[in-house]
Coordinates of C-alpha atoms in Angstrom, one line a residue:
X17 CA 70.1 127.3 143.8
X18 CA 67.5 125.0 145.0
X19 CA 68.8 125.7 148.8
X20 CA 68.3 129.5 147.9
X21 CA 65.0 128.9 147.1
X22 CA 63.6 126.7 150.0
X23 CA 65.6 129.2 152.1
X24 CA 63.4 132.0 150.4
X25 CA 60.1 130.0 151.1
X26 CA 61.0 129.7 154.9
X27 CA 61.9 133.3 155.3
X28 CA 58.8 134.4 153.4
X29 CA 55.6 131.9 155.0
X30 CA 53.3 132.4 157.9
X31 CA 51.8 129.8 160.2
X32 CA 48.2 129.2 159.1
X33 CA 45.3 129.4 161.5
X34 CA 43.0 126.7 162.4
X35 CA 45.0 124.2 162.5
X36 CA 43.9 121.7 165.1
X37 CA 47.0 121.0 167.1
X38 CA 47.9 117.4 167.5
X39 CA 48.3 115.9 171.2
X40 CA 51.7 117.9 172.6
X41 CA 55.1 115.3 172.7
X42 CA 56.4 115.0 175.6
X43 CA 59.6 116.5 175.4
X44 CA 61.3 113.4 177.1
X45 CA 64.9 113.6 175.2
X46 CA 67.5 116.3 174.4
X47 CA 66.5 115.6 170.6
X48 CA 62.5 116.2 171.2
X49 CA 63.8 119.9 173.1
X50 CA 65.7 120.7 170.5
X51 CA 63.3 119.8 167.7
X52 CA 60.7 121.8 169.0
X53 CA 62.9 124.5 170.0
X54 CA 63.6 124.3 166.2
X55 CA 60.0 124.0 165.1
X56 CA 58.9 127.3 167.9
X57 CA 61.9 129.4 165.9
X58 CA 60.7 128.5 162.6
X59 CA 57.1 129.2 163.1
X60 CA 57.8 132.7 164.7
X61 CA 59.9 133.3 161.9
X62 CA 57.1 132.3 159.2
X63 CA 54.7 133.9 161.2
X64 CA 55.8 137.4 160.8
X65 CA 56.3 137.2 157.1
X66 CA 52.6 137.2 156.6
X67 CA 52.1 134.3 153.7
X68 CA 49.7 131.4 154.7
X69 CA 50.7 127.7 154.2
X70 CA 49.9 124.7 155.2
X71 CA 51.9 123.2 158.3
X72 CA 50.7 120.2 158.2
X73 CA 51.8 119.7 154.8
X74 CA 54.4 121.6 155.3
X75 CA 55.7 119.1 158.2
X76 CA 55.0 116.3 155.4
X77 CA 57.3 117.7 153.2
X78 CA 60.0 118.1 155.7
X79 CA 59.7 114.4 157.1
X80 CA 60.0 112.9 153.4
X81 CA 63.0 115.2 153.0
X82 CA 64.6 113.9 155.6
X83 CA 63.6 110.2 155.1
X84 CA 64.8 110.3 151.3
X85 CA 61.8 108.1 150.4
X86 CA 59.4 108.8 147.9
X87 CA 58.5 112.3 146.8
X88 CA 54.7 113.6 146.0
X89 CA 56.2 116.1 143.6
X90 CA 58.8 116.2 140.9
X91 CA 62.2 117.9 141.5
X92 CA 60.8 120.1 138.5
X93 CA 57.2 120.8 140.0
X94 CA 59.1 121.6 143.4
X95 CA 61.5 124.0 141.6
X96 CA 58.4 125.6 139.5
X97 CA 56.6 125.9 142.3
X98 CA 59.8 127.7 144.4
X99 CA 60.1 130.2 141.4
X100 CA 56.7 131.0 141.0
X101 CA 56.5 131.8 144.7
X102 CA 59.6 133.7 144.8
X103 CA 58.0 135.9 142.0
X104 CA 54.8 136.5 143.7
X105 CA 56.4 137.2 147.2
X106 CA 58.6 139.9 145.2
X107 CA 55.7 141.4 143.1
X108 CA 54.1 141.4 146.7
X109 CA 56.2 143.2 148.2
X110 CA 57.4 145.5 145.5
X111 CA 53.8 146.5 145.5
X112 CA 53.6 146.9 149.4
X113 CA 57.1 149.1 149.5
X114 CA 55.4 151.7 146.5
X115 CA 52.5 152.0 148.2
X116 CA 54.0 152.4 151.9
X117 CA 56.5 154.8 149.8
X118 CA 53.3 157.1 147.6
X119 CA 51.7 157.1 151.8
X120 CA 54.9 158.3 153.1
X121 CA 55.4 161.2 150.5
X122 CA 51.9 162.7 151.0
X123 CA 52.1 162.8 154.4
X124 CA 55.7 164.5 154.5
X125 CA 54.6 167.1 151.9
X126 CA 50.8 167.6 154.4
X127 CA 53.6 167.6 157.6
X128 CA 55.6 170.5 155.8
X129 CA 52.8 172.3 154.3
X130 CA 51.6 172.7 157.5
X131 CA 54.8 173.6 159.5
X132 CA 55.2 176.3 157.4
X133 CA 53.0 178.3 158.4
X134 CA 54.6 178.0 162.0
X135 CA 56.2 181.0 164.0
X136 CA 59.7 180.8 163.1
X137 CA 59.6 178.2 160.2
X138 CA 62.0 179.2 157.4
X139 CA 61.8 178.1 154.3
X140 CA 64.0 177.9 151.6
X141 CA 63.6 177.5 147.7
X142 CA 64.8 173.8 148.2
X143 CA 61.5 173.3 150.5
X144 CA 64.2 172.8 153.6
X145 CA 63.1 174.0 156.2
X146 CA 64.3 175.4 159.5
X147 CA 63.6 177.2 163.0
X148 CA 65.9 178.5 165.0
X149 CA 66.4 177.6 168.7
X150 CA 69.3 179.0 170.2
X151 CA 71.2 181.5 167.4
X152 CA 75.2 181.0 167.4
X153 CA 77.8 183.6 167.1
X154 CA 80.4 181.4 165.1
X155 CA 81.5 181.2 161.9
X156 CA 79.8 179.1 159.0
X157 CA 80.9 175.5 157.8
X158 CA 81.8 175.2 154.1
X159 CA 81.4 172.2 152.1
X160 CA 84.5 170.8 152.3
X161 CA 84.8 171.3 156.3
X162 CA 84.5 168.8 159.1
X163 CA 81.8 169.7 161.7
X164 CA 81.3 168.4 165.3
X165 CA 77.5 168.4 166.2
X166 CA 75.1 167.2 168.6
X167 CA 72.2 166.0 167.0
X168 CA 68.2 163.8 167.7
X169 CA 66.4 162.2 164.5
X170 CA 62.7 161.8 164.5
X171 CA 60.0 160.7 162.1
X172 CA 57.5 163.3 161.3
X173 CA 55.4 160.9 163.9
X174 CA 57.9 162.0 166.5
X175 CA 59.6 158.3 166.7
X176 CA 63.5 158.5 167.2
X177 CA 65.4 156.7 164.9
X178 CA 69.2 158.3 165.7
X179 CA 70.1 159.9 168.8
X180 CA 74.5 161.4 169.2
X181 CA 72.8 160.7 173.0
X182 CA 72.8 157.0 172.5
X183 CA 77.0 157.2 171.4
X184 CA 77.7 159.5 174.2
X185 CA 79.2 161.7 172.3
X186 CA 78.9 164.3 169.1
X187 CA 79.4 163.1 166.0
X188 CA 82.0 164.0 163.8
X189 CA 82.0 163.9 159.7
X190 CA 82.2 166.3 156.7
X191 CA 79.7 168.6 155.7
X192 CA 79.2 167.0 152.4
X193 CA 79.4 163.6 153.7
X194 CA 75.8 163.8 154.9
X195 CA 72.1 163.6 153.4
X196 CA 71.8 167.2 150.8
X197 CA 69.3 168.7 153.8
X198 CA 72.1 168.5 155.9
X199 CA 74.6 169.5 153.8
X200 CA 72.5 172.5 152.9
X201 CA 71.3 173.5 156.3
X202 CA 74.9 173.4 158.2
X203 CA 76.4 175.6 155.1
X204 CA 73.3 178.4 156.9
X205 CA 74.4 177.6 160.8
X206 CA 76.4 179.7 162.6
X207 CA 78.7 177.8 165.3
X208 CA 76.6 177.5 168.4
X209 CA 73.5 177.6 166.8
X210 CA 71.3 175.1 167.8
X211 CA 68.5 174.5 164.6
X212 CA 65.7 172.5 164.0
X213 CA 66.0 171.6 160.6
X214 CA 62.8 169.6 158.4
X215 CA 64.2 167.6 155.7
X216 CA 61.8 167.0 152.8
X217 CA 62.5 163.3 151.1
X218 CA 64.2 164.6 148.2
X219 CA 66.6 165.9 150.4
X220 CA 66.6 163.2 153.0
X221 CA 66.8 159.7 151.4
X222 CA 64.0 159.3 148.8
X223 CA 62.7 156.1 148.1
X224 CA 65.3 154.2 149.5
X225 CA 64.8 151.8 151.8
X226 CA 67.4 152.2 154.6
X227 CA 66.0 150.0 157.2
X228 CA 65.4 150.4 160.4
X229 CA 62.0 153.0 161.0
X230 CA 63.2 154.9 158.5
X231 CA 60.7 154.2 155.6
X232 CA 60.6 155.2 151.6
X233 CA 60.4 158.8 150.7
X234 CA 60.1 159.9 154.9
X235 CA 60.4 163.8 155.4
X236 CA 62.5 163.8 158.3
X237 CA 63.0 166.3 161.6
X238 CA 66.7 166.8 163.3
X239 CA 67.8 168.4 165.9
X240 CA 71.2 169.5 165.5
X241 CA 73.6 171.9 167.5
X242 CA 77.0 173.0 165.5
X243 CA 79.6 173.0 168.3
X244 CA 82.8 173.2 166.2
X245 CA 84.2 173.7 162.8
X246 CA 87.5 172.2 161.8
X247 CA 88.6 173.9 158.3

């Protein structure tokens, strides 16, 4: 537990500024190159996390660990202080993902109350939207059928976050395998047809958080041509 919790703190800290640097070591040993090294990997790593500490203290801390000498904090204060922190960071960042999510959402609902209005924008009682670009002659995947397809993914921003280019080749996978816009839209597409389709986040993947640029409650864009349907 107490490993999971210094763990936590080093994944969730930040360098602090205005530190005045001591005179640089002179890296004269295999063990002075790879402590640094060490030190350089674990600062970026704090840096990006956001959360101001202390280095210097911080550097106290880890020299008395590693001594095994006397401590200036209980093992209880340490582990209070742990669990506090991990609470805060979580409460922190809970706070940061619903408000990144509530951003997302009104910008996806502005994005498809304007595209609309577009020439050629369809859409349906579901709020899915689509515009045809090249009309196919084929038949029409059901449900239960496995479709081929060609297909770009973009942010509302116009950032591409999944490309069948980037495989070099189509992907293959049930119709109701995929995210309910998708499912909804190939059920309408012809084979051949080539669609943009405009998924609002109900329909793409809520307030999830799926990683990647991909953020809670995203309306998404897709490009998608329906080469093939396997019954």
């Amino acid at each position: 537990m107490k490993m999971k919790l210094v763990a936590a703190v080093c994944m969730g800290l930040t360098m602090s500024t205005g530190i005045v640097a001591a005179d640089a070591p002179a890296l004269s040993t295999d063990m002075d190159k790879l402590s640094y090294s060490v030190g350089i990997d674990l600062g970026k790593n704090l840096k990006r996390q956001g959360i101001e500490i202390n280095p210097t203290v911080m550097a106290k801390g880890i020299q008395d660990g590693m001594n095994g000498g006397a401590l200036l904090l209980t093992e209880q204060q340490m582990k209070d202080t742990l669990s506090k922190f991990q609470k805060d960071l979580m409460a922190k960042r809970a706070a940061q993902f619903e408000a990144k999510s509530n951003v997302n959402k009104e910008k996806g609902e502005a994005f498809l109350n304007q595209n609309k209005l577009k020439a050629g924008v369809v859409t349906l009682p579901s709020r899915l939207q689509y515009k045809i670009i090249t009309a196919g002659t084929g038949g029409k995947p059901a449900k239960e059928d496995e479709v081929t397809v060609e297909y770009t993914g973009r942010l509302i921003d116009g950032t591409v976050f999944d490309s069948t280019d980037k495989a070099g080749k189509p992907a293959v996978f049930k119709v109701s395998q995929v995210i309910p816009g998708w499912t909804e839209a190939l059920q309408l597409m012809p084979a051949g047809s080539t669609w943009e389709i405009y998924v609002p986040t109900n329909l793409a993947y809520g307030a999830r958080n799926v990683g990647g640029p991909i953020g809670p409650n995203e309306a998404l864009i897709f490009n998608v041509h329906l080469i093939s349907i396997k019954k």
